[in-house]
Every structure is written in C-alpha cells, then in structure tokens.
Amino acid sequence: GAVVSQHPSRVICKSGTSVKIECRSLDFQATTMFWYRQFPKKSLMLMATSNEGSKATYEQGVEKDKFLINHASLTLSTLTVTSAHPEDSSFYICSAREDSNQPQHFGDGTRLSIL
Amino acid sequence: GQSLEQPSEVTAVEGAIVQINCTYQTSGFYGLSWYQQHDGGAPTFLSYNALDGLEETGRFSSFLSRSDSYGYLLLQELQMKDSASYFCAVLSGNTGKLIFGQGTTLQVKP
C-alpha cells in the first residue's frame, strides 16, 4: 500500500534554531501533500496544502514566513520551522495523496521540542 | 464555517461492538473518512464514504447519510489493540482538504 515516510521522527533543539522536516511518498507520486500540527490529546489542524511545483496554500492564522513549505518534486515536500521557539513545540504530521480520487496517507509524524 | 461533532470518549469490553457517531456541517462536501491514531503515532486510514450506505472492511464498517449529514464507524469483535483515538474527517471541496473532528478516544477493557 501507499507509504509516506517522514523524517526526522523526533527533534530537540534550542530556541532560535531552524528545523527542516521531510515528507516523502515512497511508492506513489503525490500531486498534493498536506502539513498538519497536533497538540496533545487534540485534533489535527491543517497548516497548509502543497501542490508540486507551486506555492503552498496556508490556512488562516498560519504564518507562511514562519513555516516554509517546499514541494519541489512529486515525492518530496519539506516543512521548515524558522527561528523556532518553545511555543512551536508540537507534533507535525504530513500526508500525501496521489490524486483527488485517492485517500490521504500519513507519515509517522515529527515530534518537535524547542528548549 | 465547518464543524464536526463526535463523542470524546467511548468505553467497551473485548468482543463487543461499538459505534462512533459523527455529525458534520460543511460546505463542498465530497465524503467522510475515518482514521485511527494510537498514542504517539500517526493517523491510519480506515475508510472513506462518498455515497450513502455502508462500507465494510473486515471488523470495521463505516456508514454515511448525506441527507442527515451523519456517519458512523462500527467496530466489531473489539480487541485490546483497538484502543486508540478515532477521527472522522470531511473531505471538503476539490482541494482535497480534510477537516478533522476532535476525535473519540476508545478504551477497550478486558
């Protein structure tokens, strides 16, 4: 079945550091990838939608300069949390779908802790 | 706006049947998905209903009534490993965005 790989699984770093998270579709070409954020015991909050070769579409309230998204190929999207601060600590999850008729498949998530 | 309602917690015993309901208010409805998420893990796709009716996949079934803006996930022959959070999610519009409910924590007891 469809496999989405997300790396790294866990990051602990100092305040002010920029962190890059990768999301790869391993056995299919993902025309669209999505980035979510999830707080403990809460639902998934969509941050942005990323289509290959075009600029990401950010949800209301998500700072595009803070959360840089790149989707340079059909199998890779990256999320960079720039100048991270403790309030950015969260579980970040990507998903990918092959086309509009296919379900989204999720990566294993990245737990980001900013000290 | 868009909103989904599902119970926050459900408890059942091993071998039992449990139904998790989901009602939604949304524009541009394309379908209803269900995801399972274990503690610390990522969501796993369970099912998707675009049309009214029941979809069965092994021990899990999902139902949709578009006229009632309502769906449910039915879990049969519950096992301890089914203890997890279950999210309903509406597929909204042709952008393919998923809008998630707040999740239902299912606890299966021996």
mmCIF file of C-alpha atoms in Angstrom:
data_model
loop_
_atom_site.group_PDB
_atom_site.id
_atom_site.type_symbol
_atom_site.label_atom_id
_atom_site.label_comp_id
_atom_site.label_asym_id
_atom_site.label_seq_id
_atom_site.Cartn_x
_atom_site.Cartn_y
_atom_site.Cartn_z
ATOM 1 C CA GLY A 1 0.000 0.000 0.000
ATOM 2 C CA ALA A 2 0.824 3.672 -0.087
ATOM 3 C CA VAL A 3 3.736 4.549 2.180
ATOM 4 C CA VAL A 4 4.665 8.014 3.357
ATOM 5 C CA SER A 5 7.977 8.481 5.120
ATOM 6 C CA GLN A 6 8.566 11.441 7.420
ATOM 7 C CA HIS A 7 11.948 12.379 8.823
ATOM 8 C CA PRO A 8 13.130 13.043 11.460
ATOM 9 C CA SER A 9 10.767 11.386 13.910
ATOM 10 C CA ARG A 10 11.951 13.493 16.801
ATOM 11 C CA VAL A 11 13.867 16.743 17.129
ATOM 12 C CA ILE A 12 15.040 18.516 20.246
ATOM 13 C CA CYS A 13 16.783 21.817 19.696
ATOM 14 C CA LYS A 14 17.460 25.221 21.149
ATOM 15 C CA SER A 15 15.274 28.261 20.702
ATOM 16 C CA GLY A 16 16.182 30.222 17.579
ATOM 17 C CA THR A 17 17.144 27.170 15.545
ATOM 18 C CA SER A 18 15.517 26.415 12.202
ATOM 19 C CA VAL A 19 14.307 22.867 11.741
ATOM 20 C CA LYS A 20 13.574 21.094 8.470
ATOM 21 C CA ILE A 21 11.151 18.169 8.271
ATOM 22 C CA GLU A 22 10.967 15.970 5.183
ATOM 23 C CA CYS A 23 7.964 14.114 3.853
ATOM 24 C CA ARG A 24 8.391 11.536 1.110
ATOM 25 C CA SER A 25 5.923 9.362 -0.748
ATOM 26 C CA LEU A 26 7.804 6.114 -1.292
ATOM 27 C CA ASP A 27 5.694 4.142 -3.732
ATOM 28 C CA PHE A 28 3.497 6.703 -5.426
ATOM 29 C CA GLN A 29 3.697 10.187 -6.865
ATOM 30 C CA ALA A 30 1.993 12.713 -4.647
ATOM 31 C CA THR A 31 0.441 15.587 -6.528
ATOM 32 C CA THR A 32 -0.638 17.084 -3.236
ATOM 33 C CA MET A 33 0.886 16.964 0.212
ATOM 34 C CA PHE A 34 -0.556 18.382 3.407
ATOM 35 C CA TRP A 35 1.049 19.540 6.637
ATOM 36 C CA TYR A 36 -0.737 19.257 9.969
ATOM 37 C CA ARG A 37 0.022 20.202 13.528
ATOM 38 C CA GLN A 38 -1.344 18.327 16.510
ATOM 39 C CA PHE A 39 -1.243 19.245 20.186
ATOM 40 C CA PRO A 40 -1.521 16.513 22.857
ATOM 41 C CA LYS A 41 -4.977 14.974 23.054
ATOM 42 C CA LYS A 42 -6.206 17.321 20.337
ATOM 43 C CA SER A 43 -7.257 17.015 16.736
ATOM 44 C CA LEU A 44 -5.129 17.513 13.653
ATOM 45 C CA MET A 45 -5.020 21.100 12.482
ATOM 46 C CA LEU A 46 -4.297 21.640 8.809
ATOM 47 C CA MET A 47 -1.484 24.133 8.342
ATOM 48 C CA ALA A 48 -1.033 24.180 4.590
ATOM 49 C CA THR A 49 -1.691 22.410 1.318
ATOM 50 C CA SER A 50 1.227 21.892 -1.009
ATOM 51 C CA ASN A 51 0.986 21.127 -4.708
ATOM 52 C CA GLU A 52 4.080 20.065 -6.583
ATOM 53 C CA GLY A 53 5.742 22.937 -8.378
ATOM 54 C CA SER A 54 3.589 25.699 -6.920
ATOM 55 C CA LYS A 55 3.416 27.776 -3.790
ATOM 56 C CA ALA A 56 1.765 26.269 -0.759
ATOM 57 C CA THR A 57 -1.667 27.433 0.334
ATOM 58 C CA TYR A 58 -1.661 28.289 4.015
ATOM 59 C CA GLU A 59 -4.647 28.071 6.340
ATOM 60 C CA GLN A 60 -5.831 31.167 8.116
ATOM 61 C CA GLY A 61 -3.642 32.059 11.067
ATOM 62 C CA VAL A 62 -0.597 30.089 9.907
ATOM 63 C CA GLU A 63 2.464 32.288 9.334
ATOM 64 C CA LYS A 64 3.937 31.473 5.948
ATOM 65 C CA ASP A 65 7.255 33.112 6.830
ATOM 66 C CA LYS A 66 7.465 31.010 9.958
ATOM 67 C CA PHE A 67 6.554 27.710 8.367
ATOM 68 C CA LEU A 68 8.254 27.462 4.989
ATOM 69 C CA ILE A 69 6.943 24.721 2.727
ATOM 70 C CA ASN A 70 8.623 23.454 -0.402
ATOM 71 C CA HIS A 71 7.232 20.785 -2.733
ATOM 72 C CA ALA A 72 9.903 20.548 -5.378
ATOM 73 C CA SER A 73 9.136 17.065 -6.649
ATOM 74 C CA LEU A 74 6.243 14.625 -6.817
ATOM 75 C CA THR A 75 7.722 12.588 -3.980
ATOM 76 C CA LEU A 76 9.121 15.170 -1.578
ATOM 77 C CA SER A 77 7.799 18.071 0.443
ATOM 78 C CA THR A 78 9.647 19.851 3.234
ATOM 79 C CA LEU A 79 8.471 21.974 6.134
ATOM 80 C CA THR A 80 10.997 24.318 7.699
ATOM 81 C CA VAL A 81 10.159 25.842 11.054
ATOM 82 C CA THR A 82 12.242 29.004 11.059
ATOM 83 C CA SER A 83 13.691 30.505 14.234
ATOM 84 C CA ALA A 84 11.757 28.026 16.341
ATOM 85 C CA HIS A 85 10.562 28.971 19.818
ATOM 86 C CA PRO A 86 9.112 26.853 22.636
ATOM 87 C CA GLU A 87 5.550 27.603 21.504
ATOM 88 C CA ASP A 88 6.366 25.860 18.210
ATOM 89 C CA SER A 89 6.849 22.593 20.080
ATOM 90 C CA SER A 90 4.277 20.181 18.730
ATOM 91 C CA PHE A 91 3.652 17.023 16.719
ATOM 92 C CA TYR A 92 3.910 17.802 12.999
ATOM 93 C CA ILE A 93 2.416 15.329 10.547
ATOM 94 C CA CYS A 94 2.475 15.280 6.774
ATOM 95 C CA SER A 95 0.154 13.444 4.447
ATOM 96 C CA ALA A 96 0.171 12.781 0.747
ATOM 97 C CA ARG A 97 -2.311 11.722 -1.862
ATOM 98 C CA GLU A 98 -1.777 10.545 -5.410
ATOM 99 C CA ASP A 99 -4.774 12.323 -6.864
ATOM 100 C CA SER A 100 -8.178 13.655 -5.873
ATOM 101 C CA ASN A 101 -9.707 10.153 -6.030
ATOM 102 C CA GLN A 102 -7.281 8.673 -3.517
ATOM 103 C CA PRO A 103 -7.253 8.992 0.280
ATOM 104 C CA GLN A 104 -4.561 10.860 2.159
ATOM 105 C CA HIS A 105 -1.846 8.684 3.659
ATOM 106 C CA PHE A 106 0.040 9.988 6.656
ATOM 107 C CA GLY A 107 3.676 9.966 7.637
ATOM 108 C CA ASP A 108 4.665 8.854 11.137
ATOM 109 C CA GLY A 109 4.959 12.424 12.354
ATOM 110 C CA THR A 110 7.762 14.513 13.826
ATOM 111 C CA ARG A 111 7.764 15.425 17.478
ATOM 112 C CA LEU A 112 9.437 18.814 17.767
ATOM 113 C CA SER A 113 10.633 20.046 21.153
ATOM 114 C CA ILE A 114 12.157 23.503 21.422
ATOM 115 C CA LEU A 115 14.057 24.216 24.604
ATOM 116 C CA GLY B 1 -17.985 27.534 8.830
ATOM 117 C CA GLN B 2 -17.224 23.863 9.061
ATOM 118 C CA SER B 3 -17.596 21.673 12.105
ATOM 119 C CA LEU B 4 -17.695 18.027 13.051
ATOM 120 C CA GLU B 5 -19.106 16.528 16.220
ATOM 121 C CA GLN B 6 -18.135 13.179 17.652
ATOM 122 C CA PRO B 7 -18.152 11.820 21.218
ATOM 123 C CA SER B 8 -14.973 12.499 23.158
ATOM 124 C CA GLU B 9 -14.748 9.093 24.832
ATOM 125 C CA VAL B 10 -16.198 5.612 24.465
ATOM 126 C CA THR B 11 -15.508 2.558 26.612
ATOM 127 C CA ALA B 12 -16.342 -1.035 25.680
ATOM 128 C CA VAL B 13 -15.248 -4.568 26.518
ATOM 129 C CA GLU B 14 -13.331 -7.037 24.418
ATOM 130 C CA GLY B 15 -15.505 -8.843 21.903
ATOM 131 C CA ALA B 16 -18.212 -6.189 21.965
ATOM 132 C CA ILE B 17 -19.475 -3.929 19.185
ATOM 133 C CA VAL B 18 -19.108 -0.174 19.383
ATOM 134 C CA GLN B 19 -20.422 2.602 17.161
ATOM 135 C CA ILE B 20 -18.791 6.023 16.951
ATOM 136 C CA ASN B 21 -21.052 8.691 15.505
ATOM 137 C CA CYS B 22 -20.061 11.777 13.589
ATOM 138 C CA THR B 23 -22.230 14.676 12.501
ATOM 139 C CA TYR B 24 -20.914 17.436 10.319
ATOM 140 C CA GLN B 25 -21.659 20.870 8.943
ATOM 141 C CA THR B 26 -19.619 21.802 5.942
ATOM 142 C CA SER B 27 -19.685 23.327 2.508
ATOM 143 C CA GLY B 28 -18.463 21.491 -0.557
ATOM 144 C CA PHE B 29 -18.827 18.028 0.977
ATOM 145 C CA TYR B 30 -17.153 15.282 -1.006
ATOM 146 C CA GLY B 31 -17.005 12.453 1.503
ATOM 147 C CA LEU B 32 -16.374 11.262 5.041
ATOM 148 C CA SER B 33 -13.198 9.498 6.115
ATOM 149 C CA TRP B 34 -12.264 7.688 9.297
ATOM 150 C CA TYR B 35 -8.763 7.498 10.756
ATOM 151 C CA GLN B 36 -7.314 5.590 13.692
ATOM 152 C CA GLN B 37 -4.483 7.022 15.765
ATOM 153 C CA HIS B 38 -2.657 5.247 18.535
ATOM 154 C CA ASP B 39 -0.892 7.266 21.232
ATOM 155 C CA GLY B 40 2.265 8.812 19.821
ATOM 156 C CA GLY B 41 1.584 7.548 16.329
ATOM 157 C CA ALA B 42 0.293 8.960 13.090
ATOM 158 C CA PRO B 43 -3.264 8.580 11.781
ATOM 159 C CA THR B 44 -4.001 5.437 9.812
ATOM 160 C CA PHE B 45 -6.654 5.483 7.116
ATOM 161 C CA LEU B 46 -9.607 3.196 7.879
ATOM 162 C CA SER B 47 -12.389 4.017 5.446
ATOM 163 C CA TYR B 48 -13.968 6.537 3.126
ATOM 164 C CA ASN B 49 -17.639 7.034 2.209
ATOM 165 C CA ALA B 50 -18.588 9.273 -0.668
ATOM 166 C CA LEU B 51 -22.054 7.803 -1.185
ATOM 167 C CA ASP B 52 -24.839 6.886 1.207
ATOM 168 C CA GLY B 53 -24.684 3.445 2.682
ATOM 169 C CA LEU B 54 -22.468 1.028 4.499
ATOM 170 C CA GLU B 55 -18.881 0.152 3.596
ATOM 171 C CA GLU B 56 -17.441 -2.936 5.237
ATOM 172 C CA THR B 57 -13.768 -3.735 5.688
ATOM 173 C CA GLY B 58 -13.165 -6.686 7.946
ATOM 174 C CA ARG B 59 -14.173 -5.894 11.518
ATOM 175 C CA PHE B 60 -14.705 -2.223 10.697
ATOM 176 C CA SER B 61 -17.662 -0.730 8.844
ATOM 177 C CA SER B 62 -18.488 2.858 8.055
ATOM 178 C CA PHE B 63 -21.842 4.386 7.207
ATOM 179 C CA LEU B 64 -22.848 7.661 5.635
ATOM 180 C CA SER B 65 -26.144 9.504 5.247
ATOM 181 C CA ARG B 66 -25.551 12.676 3.260
ATOM 182 C CA SER B 67 -29.113 13.915 3.755
ATOM 183 C CA ASP B 68 -28.630 13.743 7.531
ATOM 184 C CA SER B 69 -25.001 14.975 7.464
ATOM 185 C CA TYR B 70 -24.227 11.967 9.591
ATOM 186 C CA GLY B 71 -21.941 8.995 9.583
ATOM 187 C CA TYR B 72 -20.622 6.367 11.918
ATOM 188 C CA LEU B 73 -17.795 3.929 12.358
ATOM 189 C CA LEU B 74 -18.746 0.475 13.598
ATOM 190 C CA LEU B 75 -16.122 -1.699 15.227
ATOM 191 C CA GLN B 76 -16.997 -5.343 15.791
ATOM 192 C CA GLU B 77 -15.341 -8.076 17.833
ATOM 193 C CA LEU B 78 -13.352 -5.478 19.720
ATOM 194 C CA GLN B 79 -9.777 -6.289 20.589
ATOM 195 C CA MET B 80 -7.484 -4.626 23.104
ATOM 196 C CA LYS B 81 -5.373 -3.261 20.240
ATOM 197 C CA ASP B 82 -8.390 -1.271 19.046
ATOM 198 C CA SER B 83 -7.868 1.109 21.971
ATOM 199 C CA ALA B 84 -6.979 4.323 20.176
ATOM 200 C CA SER B 85 -8.368 7.649 19.042
ATOM 201 C CA TYR B 86 -10.721 7.633 16.081
ATOM 202 C CA PHE B 87 -11.214 10.708 13.944
ATOM 203 C CA CYS B 88 -13.880 11.406 11.408
ATOM 204 C CA ALA B 89 -12.810 13.813 8.699
ATOM 205 C CA VAL B 90 -14.721 15.546 5.970
ATOM 206 C CA LEU B 91 -13.190 15.763 2.525
ATOM 207 C CA SER B 92 -14.036 19.281 1.550
ATOM 208 C CA GLY B 93 -14.091 20.629 -1.950
ATOM 209 C CA ASN B 94 -11.878 19.807 -4.864
ATOM 210 C CA THR B 95 -8.746 20.882 -2.993
ATOM 211 C CA GLY B 96 -8.830 17.601 -1.122
ATOM 212 C CA LYS B 97 -8.558 19.215 2.271
ATOM 213 C CA LEU B 98 -9.518 17.057 5.214
ATOM 214 C CA ILE B 99 -11.273 18.744 8.105
ATOM 215 C CA PHE B 100 -10.920 16.602 11.210
ATOM 216 C CA GLY B 101 -13.276 16.127 14.119
ATOM 217 C CA GLN B 102 -11.945 16.360 17.649
ATOM 218 C CA GLY B 103 -11.521 12.617 17.911
ATOM 219 C CA THR B 104 -13.081 9.865 20.010
ATOM 220 C CA THR B 105 -10.895 8.019 22.472
ATOM 221 C CA LEU B 106 -11.913 4.373 22.562
ATOM 222 C CA GLN B 107 -10.875 2.329 25.555
ATOM 223 C CA VAL B 108 -11.303 -1.416 25.257
ATOM 224 C CA LYS B 109 -11.364 -3.251 28.568
ATOM 225 C CA PRO B 110 -10.803 -6.977 29.208
#
